[in-house]
Coordinates of C-alpha atoms in Angstrom, one line a residue:
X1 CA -11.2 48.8 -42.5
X2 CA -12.4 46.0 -43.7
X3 CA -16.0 44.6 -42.6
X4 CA -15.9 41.9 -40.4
X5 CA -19.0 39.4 -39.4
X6 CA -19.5 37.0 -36.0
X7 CA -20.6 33.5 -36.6
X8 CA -23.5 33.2 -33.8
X9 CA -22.3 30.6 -32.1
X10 CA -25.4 29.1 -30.5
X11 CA -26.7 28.7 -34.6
X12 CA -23.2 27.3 -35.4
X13 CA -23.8 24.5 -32.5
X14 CA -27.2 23.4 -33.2
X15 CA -26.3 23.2 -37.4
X16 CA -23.6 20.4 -35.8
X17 CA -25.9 18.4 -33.7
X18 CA -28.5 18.7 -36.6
X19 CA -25.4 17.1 -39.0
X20 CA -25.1 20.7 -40.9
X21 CA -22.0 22.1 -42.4
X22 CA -21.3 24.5 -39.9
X23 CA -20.0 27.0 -42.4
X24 CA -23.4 26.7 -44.6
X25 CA -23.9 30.1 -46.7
X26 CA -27.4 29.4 -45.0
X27 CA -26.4 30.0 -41.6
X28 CA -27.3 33.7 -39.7
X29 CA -24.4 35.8 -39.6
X30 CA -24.9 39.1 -37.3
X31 CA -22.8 42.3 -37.6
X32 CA -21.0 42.8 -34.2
X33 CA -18.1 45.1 -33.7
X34 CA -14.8 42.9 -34.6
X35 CA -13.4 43.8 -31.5
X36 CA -15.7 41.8 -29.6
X37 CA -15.5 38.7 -31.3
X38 CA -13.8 35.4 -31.0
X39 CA -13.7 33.7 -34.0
X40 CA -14.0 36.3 -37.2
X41 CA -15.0 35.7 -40.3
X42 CA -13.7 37.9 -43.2
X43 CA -16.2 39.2 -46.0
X44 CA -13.7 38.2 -48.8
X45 CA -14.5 34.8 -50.7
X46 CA -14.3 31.6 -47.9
X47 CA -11.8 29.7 -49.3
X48 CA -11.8 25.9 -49.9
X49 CA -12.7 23.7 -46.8
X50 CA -9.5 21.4 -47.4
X51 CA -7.7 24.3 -47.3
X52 CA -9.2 26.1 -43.9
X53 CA -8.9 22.2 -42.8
X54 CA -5.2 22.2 -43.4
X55 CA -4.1 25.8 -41.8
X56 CA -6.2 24.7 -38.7
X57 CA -4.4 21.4 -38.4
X58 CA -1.2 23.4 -38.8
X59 CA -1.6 25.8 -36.0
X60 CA -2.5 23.2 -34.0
X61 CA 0.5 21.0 -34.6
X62 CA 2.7 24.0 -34.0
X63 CA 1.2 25.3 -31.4
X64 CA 0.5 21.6 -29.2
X65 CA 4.6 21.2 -30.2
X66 CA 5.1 24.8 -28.2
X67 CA 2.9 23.8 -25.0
X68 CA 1.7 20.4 -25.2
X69 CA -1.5 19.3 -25.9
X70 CA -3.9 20.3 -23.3
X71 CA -3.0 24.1 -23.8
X72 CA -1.6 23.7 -27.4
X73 CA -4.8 21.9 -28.7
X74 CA -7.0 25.5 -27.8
X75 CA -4.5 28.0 -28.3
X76 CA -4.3 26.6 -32.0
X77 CA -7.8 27.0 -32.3
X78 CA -7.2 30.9 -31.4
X79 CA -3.9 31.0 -33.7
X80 CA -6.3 30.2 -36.0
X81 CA -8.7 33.1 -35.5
X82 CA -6.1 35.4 -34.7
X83 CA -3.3 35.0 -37.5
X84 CA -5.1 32.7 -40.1
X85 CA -8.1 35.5 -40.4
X86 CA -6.1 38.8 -40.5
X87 CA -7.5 41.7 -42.7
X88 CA -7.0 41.4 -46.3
X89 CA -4.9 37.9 -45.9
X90 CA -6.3 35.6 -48.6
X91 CA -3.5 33.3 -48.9
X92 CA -2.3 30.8 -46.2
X93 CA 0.5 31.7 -44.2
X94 CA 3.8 30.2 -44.5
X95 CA 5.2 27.5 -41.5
X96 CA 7.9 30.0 -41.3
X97 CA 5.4 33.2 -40.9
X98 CA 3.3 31.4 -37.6
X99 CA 6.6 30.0 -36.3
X100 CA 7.7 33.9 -36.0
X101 CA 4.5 34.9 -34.6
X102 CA 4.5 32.0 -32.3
X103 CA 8.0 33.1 -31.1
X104 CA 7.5 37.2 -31.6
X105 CA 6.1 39.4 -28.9
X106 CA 2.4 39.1 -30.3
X107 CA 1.5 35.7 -29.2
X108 CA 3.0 35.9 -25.6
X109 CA 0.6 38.6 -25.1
X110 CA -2.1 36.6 -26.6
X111 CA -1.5 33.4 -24.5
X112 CA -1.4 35.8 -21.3
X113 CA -5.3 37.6 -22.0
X114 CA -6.4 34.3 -23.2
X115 CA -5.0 32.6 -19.9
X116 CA -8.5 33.4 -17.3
X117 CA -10.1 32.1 -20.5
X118 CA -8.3 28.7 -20.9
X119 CA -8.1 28.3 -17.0
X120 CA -11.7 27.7 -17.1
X121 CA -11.8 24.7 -19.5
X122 CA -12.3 21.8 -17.7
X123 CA -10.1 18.7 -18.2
X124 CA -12.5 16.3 -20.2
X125 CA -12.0 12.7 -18.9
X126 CA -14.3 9.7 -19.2
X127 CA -16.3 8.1 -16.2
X128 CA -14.1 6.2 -13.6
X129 CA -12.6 3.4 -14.9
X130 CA -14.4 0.5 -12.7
X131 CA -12.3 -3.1 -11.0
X132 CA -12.5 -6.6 -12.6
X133 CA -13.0 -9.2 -10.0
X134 CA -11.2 -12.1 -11.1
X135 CA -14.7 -13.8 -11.2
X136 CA -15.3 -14.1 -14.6
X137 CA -14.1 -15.6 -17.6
X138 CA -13.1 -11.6 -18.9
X139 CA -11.4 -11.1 -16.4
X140 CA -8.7 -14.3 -16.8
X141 CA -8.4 -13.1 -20.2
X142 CA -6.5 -10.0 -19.0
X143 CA -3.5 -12.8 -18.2
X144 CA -3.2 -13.4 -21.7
X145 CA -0.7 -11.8 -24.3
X146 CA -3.3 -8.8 -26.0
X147 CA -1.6 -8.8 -29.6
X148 CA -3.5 -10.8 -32.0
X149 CA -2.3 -14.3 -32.7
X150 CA -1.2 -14.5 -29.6
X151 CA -4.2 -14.9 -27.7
X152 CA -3.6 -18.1 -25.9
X153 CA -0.1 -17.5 -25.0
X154 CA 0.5 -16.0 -21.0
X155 CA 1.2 -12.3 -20.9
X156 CA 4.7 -11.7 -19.8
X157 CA 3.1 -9.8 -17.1
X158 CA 1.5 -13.0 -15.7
X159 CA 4.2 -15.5 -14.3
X160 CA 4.1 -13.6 -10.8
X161 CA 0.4 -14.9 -10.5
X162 CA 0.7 -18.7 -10.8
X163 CA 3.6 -18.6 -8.7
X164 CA 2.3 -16.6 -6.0
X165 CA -0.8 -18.7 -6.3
X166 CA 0.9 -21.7 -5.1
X167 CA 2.3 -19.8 -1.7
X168 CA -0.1 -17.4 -1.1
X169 CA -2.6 -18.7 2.2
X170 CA -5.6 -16.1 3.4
X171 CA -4.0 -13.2 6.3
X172 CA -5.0 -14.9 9.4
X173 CA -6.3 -12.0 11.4
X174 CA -7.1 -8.6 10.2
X175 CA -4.1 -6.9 10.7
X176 CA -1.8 -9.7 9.3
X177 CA -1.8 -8.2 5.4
X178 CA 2.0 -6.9 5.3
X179 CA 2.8 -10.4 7.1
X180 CA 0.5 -12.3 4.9
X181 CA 1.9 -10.8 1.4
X182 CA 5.9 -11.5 2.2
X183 CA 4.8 -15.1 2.5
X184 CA 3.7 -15.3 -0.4
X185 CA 6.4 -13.4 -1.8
X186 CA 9.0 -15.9 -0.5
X187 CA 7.1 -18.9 -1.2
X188 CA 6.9 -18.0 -4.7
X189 CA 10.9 -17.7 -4.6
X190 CA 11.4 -21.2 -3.7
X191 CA 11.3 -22.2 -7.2
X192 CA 14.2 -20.6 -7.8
X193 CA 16.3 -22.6 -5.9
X194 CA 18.5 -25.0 -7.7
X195 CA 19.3 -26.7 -4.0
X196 CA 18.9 -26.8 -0.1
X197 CA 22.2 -25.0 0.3
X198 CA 20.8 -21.6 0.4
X199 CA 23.7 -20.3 -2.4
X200 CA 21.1 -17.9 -4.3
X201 CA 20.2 -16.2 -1.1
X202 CA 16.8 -17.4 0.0
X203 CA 16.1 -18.5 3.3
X204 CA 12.7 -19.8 3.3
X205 CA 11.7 -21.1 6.7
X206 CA 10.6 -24.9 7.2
X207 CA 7.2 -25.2 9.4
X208 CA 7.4 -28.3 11.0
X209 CA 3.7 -29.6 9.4
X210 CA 5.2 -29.0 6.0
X211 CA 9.2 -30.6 6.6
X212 CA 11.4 -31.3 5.2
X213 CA 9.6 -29.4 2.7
X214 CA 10.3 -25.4 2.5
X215 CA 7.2 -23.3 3.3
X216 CA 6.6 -20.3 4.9
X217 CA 4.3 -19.3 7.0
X218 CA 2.6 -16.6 8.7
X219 CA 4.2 -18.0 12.0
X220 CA 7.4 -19.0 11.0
X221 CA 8.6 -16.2 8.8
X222 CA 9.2 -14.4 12.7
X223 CA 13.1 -15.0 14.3
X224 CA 15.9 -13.7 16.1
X225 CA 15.9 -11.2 13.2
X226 CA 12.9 -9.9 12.7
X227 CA 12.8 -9.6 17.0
X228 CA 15.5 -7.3 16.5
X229 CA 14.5 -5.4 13.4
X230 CA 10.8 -5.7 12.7
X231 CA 8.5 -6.0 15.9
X232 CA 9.9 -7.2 19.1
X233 CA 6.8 -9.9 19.8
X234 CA 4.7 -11.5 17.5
X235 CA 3.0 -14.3 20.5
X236 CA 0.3 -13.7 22.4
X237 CA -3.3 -11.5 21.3
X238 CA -4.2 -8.1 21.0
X239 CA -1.7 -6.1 23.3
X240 CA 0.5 -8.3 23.4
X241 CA 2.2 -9.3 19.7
X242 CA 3.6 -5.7 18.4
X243 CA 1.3 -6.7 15.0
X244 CA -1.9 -6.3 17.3
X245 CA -1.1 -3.9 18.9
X246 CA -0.9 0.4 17.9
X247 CA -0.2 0.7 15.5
X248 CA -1.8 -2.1 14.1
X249 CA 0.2 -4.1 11.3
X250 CA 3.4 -3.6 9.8
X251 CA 4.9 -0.2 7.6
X252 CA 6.9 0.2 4.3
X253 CA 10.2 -0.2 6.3
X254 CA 9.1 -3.2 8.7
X255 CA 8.3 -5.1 5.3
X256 CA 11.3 -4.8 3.6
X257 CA 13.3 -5.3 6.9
X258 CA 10.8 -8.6 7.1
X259 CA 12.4 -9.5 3.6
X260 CA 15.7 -9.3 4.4
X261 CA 16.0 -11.5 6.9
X262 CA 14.9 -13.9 4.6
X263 CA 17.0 -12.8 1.9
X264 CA 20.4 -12.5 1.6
X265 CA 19.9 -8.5 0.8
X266 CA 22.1 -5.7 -0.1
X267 CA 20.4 -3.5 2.3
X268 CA 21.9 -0.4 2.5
X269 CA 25.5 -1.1 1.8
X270 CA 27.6 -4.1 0.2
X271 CA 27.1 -7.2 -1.7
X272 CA 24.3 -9.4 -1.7
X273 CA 21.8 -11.4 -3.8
X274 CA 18.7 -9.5 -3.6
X275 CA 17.9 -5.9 -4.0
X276 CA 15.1 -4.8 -1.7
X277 CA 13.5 -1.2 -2.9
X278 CA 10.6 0.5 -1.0
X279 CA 9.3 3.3 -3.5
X280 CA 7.5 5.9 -1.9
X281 CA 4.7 7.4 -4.2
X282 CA 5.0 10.9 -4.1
X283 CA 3.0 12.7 -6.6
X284 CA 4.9 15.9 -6.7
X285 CA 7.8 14.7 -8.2
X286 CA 6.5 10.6 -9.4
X287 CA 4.4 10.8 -12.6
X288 CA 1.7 7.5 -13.3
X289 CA 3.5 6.5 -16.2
X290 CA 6.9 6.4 -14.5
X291 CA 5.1 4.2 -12.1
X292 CA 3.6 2.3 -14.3
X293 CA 7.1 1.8 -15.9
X294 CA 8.8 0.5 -13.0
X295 CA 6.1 -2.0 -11.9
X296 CA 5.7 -3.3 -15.1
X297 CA 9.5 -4.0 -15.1
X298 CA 9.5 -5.7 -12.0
X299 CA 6.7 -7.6 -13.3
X300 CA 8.4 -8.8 -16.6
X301 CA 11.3 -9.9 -14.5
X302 CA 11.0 -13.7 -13.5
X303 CA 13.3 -13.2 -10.7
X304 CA 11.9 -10.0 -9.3
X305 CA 8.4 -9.8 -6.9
X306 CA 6.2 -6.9 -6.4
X307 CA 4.4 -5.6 -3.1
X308 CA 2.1 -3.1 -2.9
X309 CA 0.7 -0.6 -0.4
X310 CA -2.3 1.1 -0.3
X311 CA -5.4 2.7 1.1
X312 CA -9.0 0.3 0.1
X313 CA -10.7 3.2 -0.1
X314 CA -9.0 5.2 -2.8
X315 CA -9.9 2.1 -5.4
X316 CA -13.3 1.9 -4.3
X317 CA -12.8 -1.0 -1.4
X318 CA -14.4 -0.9 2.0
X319 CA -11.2 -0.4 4.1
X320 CA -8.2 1.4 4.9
X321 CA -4.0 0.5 4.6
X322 CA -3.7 -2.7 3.2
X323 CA -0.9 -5.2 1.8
X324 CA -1.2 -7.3 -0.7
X325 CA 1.3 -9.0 -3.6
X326 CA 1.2 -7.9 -7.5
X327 CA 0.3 -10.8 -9.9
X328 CA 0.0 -9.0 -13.7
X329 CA -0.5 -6.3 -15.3
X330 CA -2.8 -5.9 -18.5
X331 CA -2.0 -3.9 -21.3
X332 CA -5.3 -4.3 -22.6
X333 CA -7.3 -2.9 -19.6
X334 CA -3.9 -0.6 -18.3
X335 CA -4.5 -2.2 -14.5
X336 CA -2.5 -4.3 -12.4
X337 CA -4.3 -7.7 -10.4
X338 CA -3.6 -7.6 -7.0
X339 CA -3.4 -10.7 -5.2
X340 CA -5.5 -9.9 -2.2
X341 CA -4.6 -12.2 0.9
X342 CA -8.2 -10.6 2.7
X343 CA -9.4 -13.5 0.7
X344 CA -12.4 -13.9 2.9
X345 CA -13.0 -10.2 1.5
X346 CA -12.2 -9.8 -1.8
X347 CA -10.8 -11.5 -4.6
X348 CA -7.8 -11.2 -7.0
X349 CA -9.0 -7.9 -8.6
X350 CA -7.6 -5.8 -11.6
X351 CA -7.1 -2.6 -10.5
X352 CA -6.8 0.3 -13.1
X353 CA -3.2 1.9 -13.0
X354 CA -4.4 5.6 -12.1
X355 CA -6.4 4.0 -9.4
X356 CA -3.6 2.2 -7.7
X357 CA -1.6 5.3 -8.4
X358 CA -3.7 7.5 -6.2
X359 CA -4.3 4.9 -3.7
X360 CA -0.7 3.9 -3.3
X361 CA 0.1 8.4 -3.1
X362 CA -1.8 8.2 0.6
X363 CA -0.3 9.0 3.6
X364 CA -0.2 6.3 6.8
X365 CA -0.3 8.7 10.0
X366 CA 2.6 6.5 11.7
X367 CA 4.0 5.1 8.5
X368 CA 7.7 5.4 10.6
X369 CA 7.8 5.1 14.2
X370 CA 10.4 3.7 16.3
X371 CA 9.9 0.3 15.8
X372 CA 10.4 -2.5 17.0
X373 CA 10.5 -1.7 21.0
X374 CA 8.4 1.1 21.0
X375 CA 5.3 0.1 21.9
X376 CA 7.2 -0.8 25.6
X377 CA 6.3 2.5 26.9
X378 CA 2.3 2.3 26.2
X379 CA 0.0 1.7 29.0
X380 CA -1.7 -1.7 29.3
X381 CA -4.9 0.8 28.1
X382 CA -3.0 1.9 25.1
X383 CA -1.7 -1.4 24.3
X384 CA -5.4 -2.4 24.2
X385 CA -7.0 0.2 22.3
X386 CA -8.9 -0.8 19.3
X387 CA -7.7 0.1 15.9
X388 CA -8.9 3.7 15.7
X389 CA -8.0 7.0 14.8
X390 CA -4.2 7.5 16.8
X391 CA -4.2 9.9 20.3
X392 CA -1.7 12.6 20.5
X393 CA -0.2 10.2 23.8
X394 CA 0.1 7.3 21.5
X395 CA 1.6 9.4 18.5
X396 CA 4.1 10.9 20.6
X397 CA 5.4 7.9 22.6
X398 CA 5.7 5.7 19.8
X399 CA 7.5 8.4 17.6
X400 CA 5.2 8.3 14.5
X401 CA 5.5 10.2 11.4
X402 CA 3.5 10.4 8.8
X403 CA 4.9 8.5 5.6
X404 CA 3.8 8.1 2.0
X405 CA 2.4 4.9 1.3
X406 CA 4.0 3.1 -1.7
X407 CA 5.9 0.0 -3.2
X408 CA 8.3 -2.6 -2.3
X409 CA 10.6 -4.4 -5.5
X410 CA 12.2 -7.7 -4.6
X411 CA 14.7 -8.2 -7.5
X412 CA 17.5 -11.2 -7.8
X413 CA 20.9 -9.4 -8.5
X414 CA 22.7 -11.3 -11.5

């Protein structure tokens, strides 16, 4: 049998960080038993670095093609050792030659001893990616088109933002988000609308201040509709108006149930103008980049709106469930601006996409509940009970269930 010798690994490591060829004839080689060593180095003439560069590269490729990169990327490294190296092998082996290794019994049994191993290899990842206030100059420039040349031209990510800008007012209480953002939503519709005769579907309410002008507002945007779909009473204070009351706010259903009274939807069944979607983000079977996909459709769409729904804390806001619109999304940075209507609290902000991801994947405790009359069989105590963590009294006589938090798409059908 032919000798075998270890490369000492720790010598190999330092010769890198010191900018040494780590296969320098000068390195310490020790004489270990070849059973017991990882990466083996044959006693017969080293071949050429450009070629050891090449068969490395190859195993990779094939092996990354077999099980993707994460695992693929180290069990090439090992395909390396263990094929590449054999006893009295000089030559490189043939595409053809790994391929049948890869596929033959040998390697099966070599992925399953080298599994505990590869288990242990931690994911690298950078540092969290941090929000962009829209504070800065940097941060506007996230609105523009990324491909050189085009620098000064608006991202086709980026209409939704100037048009929700000229509808969007502040959430007048804390618990107004989900009521807040759908105002802007169909205030930024308004410009669709080629005349007063509502043919395109939109029904944007007229606040007597603003007549005969069509503006929505956070009063307004409630009706014999909504009363009978969304929350039975939005007058009155804090035990009183459904909104300020437990549960506190509105859910993924109310809002798009808010929408379609204004809209002429097809809701669950027949025709219509609009397409309301709410999008649960479940993270068992919903990837990021299908995600990302879909919101960055919506946003490319001048005739579709964006809502989002989310938990502050999860992208690094003081806070918990919040509303708000989507105004852009950056290819440059890979985040999304929300629109925040807290805007006593926070600004626009770009958000990175794995951030919003996670934050829209949260679960609301009573994100269903058997809205909109439920909150009749709550005691005058219960009605009054500050926003905290839910009783089992209140859980049970409102119905809740716990429900993914998520998106909503608005899209005009053509």
């Amino acid at each position: 049998m032919s000798q075998y010798q270890s490369i000492n690994v720790i010598d190999v490591m330092e010769s890198r960080e010191n900018g040494d060829e780590p296969f320098d004839n000068n390195l310490p080689y020790k004489e270990v038993d070849a059973e017991k060593s990882l990466l083996l180095k044959p006693s017969f003439p080293k071949p050429e670095r450009g070629s050891k560069d090449l068969r490395l590269s190859v195993y990779i490729l094939l092996c990354t093609l077999f099980f993707g990169f994460a695992v693929g990327f180290s069990l090439g490294f090992y395909a390396f050792g263990e094929f590449a190296c054999e006893e009295s092998r000089e030559s490189i082996l043939s595409t053809t030659e790994i391929t049948n290794k890869l596929s033959g019994d040998t390697f099966p049994q070599a992925l399953a001893s080298t599994a505990s191993t590869l288990a242990l290899i931690p994911f690298q990842t950078g540092p969290p990616r941090q929000l962009i206030y829209l504070t800065r100059a940097d941060a506007y420039e996230l609105l523009l088109e990324s491909i050189p040349l085009s620098s000064s031209t608006i991202s086709q990510y980026s209409n939704d933002f100037f048009l929700l800008l000229s509808g969007l007012d502040v959430q007048i209480n804390q618990h107004y988000c989900g009521t807040a953002t759908a105002v802007a939503v169909l205030n930024s519709l308004r410009y669709l609308r080629s005349s007063g005769s509502h043919e395109d579907g939109v029904d944007i309410p007229f606040d007597l201040a603003y007549a005969p002008y069509p503006y929505a507002t956070q009063g307004d945007i409630f009706d014999e509709c909504t009363k009978n779909t969304v929350i039975s009473r939005t007058d009155g204070g804090v035990g009183v108006n459904g909104i300020l009351t437990q549960p506190y706010g509105l859910n993924m259903g109310q809002i798009a149930k808010l929408l379609r009274c204004h809209l002429d939807s097809t809701a669950d069944s027949g025709g219509g103008t609009w397409d309301i979607q709410s999008h649960l983000v479940d993270k068992t079977h919903m990837t990021l980049n299908k995600v990302k996909y879909e919101l960055r459709n919506a946003l490319s769409d001048p005739n579709s709106r964006l809502l989002v729904n989310y938990e502050r804390g999860a992208i690094g806001q003081a806070g918990g469930g919040h509303w708000s619109p989507v105004g852009s999304y950056s290819e440059k940075w890979d985040a999304f601006l929300i629109v925040d209507v807290a805007k006593y609290k926070y600004p626009p902000v770009w958000v990175p996409a794995e951030k919003l991801f996670a934050a829209m994947a949260t679960v609301d405790d009573c994100g269903s509940w058997d809205y909109p009359n439920a909150q009749q069989h709550l005691s005058t105590e219960e009605r009054n009970q500050q926003p905290v963590k839910l009783s089992a009294a209140i859980l049970t006589k409102l119905g809740c269930e716990k429900k993914l938090r998520g998106y909503i798409t608005v899209k005009k059908l053509p």
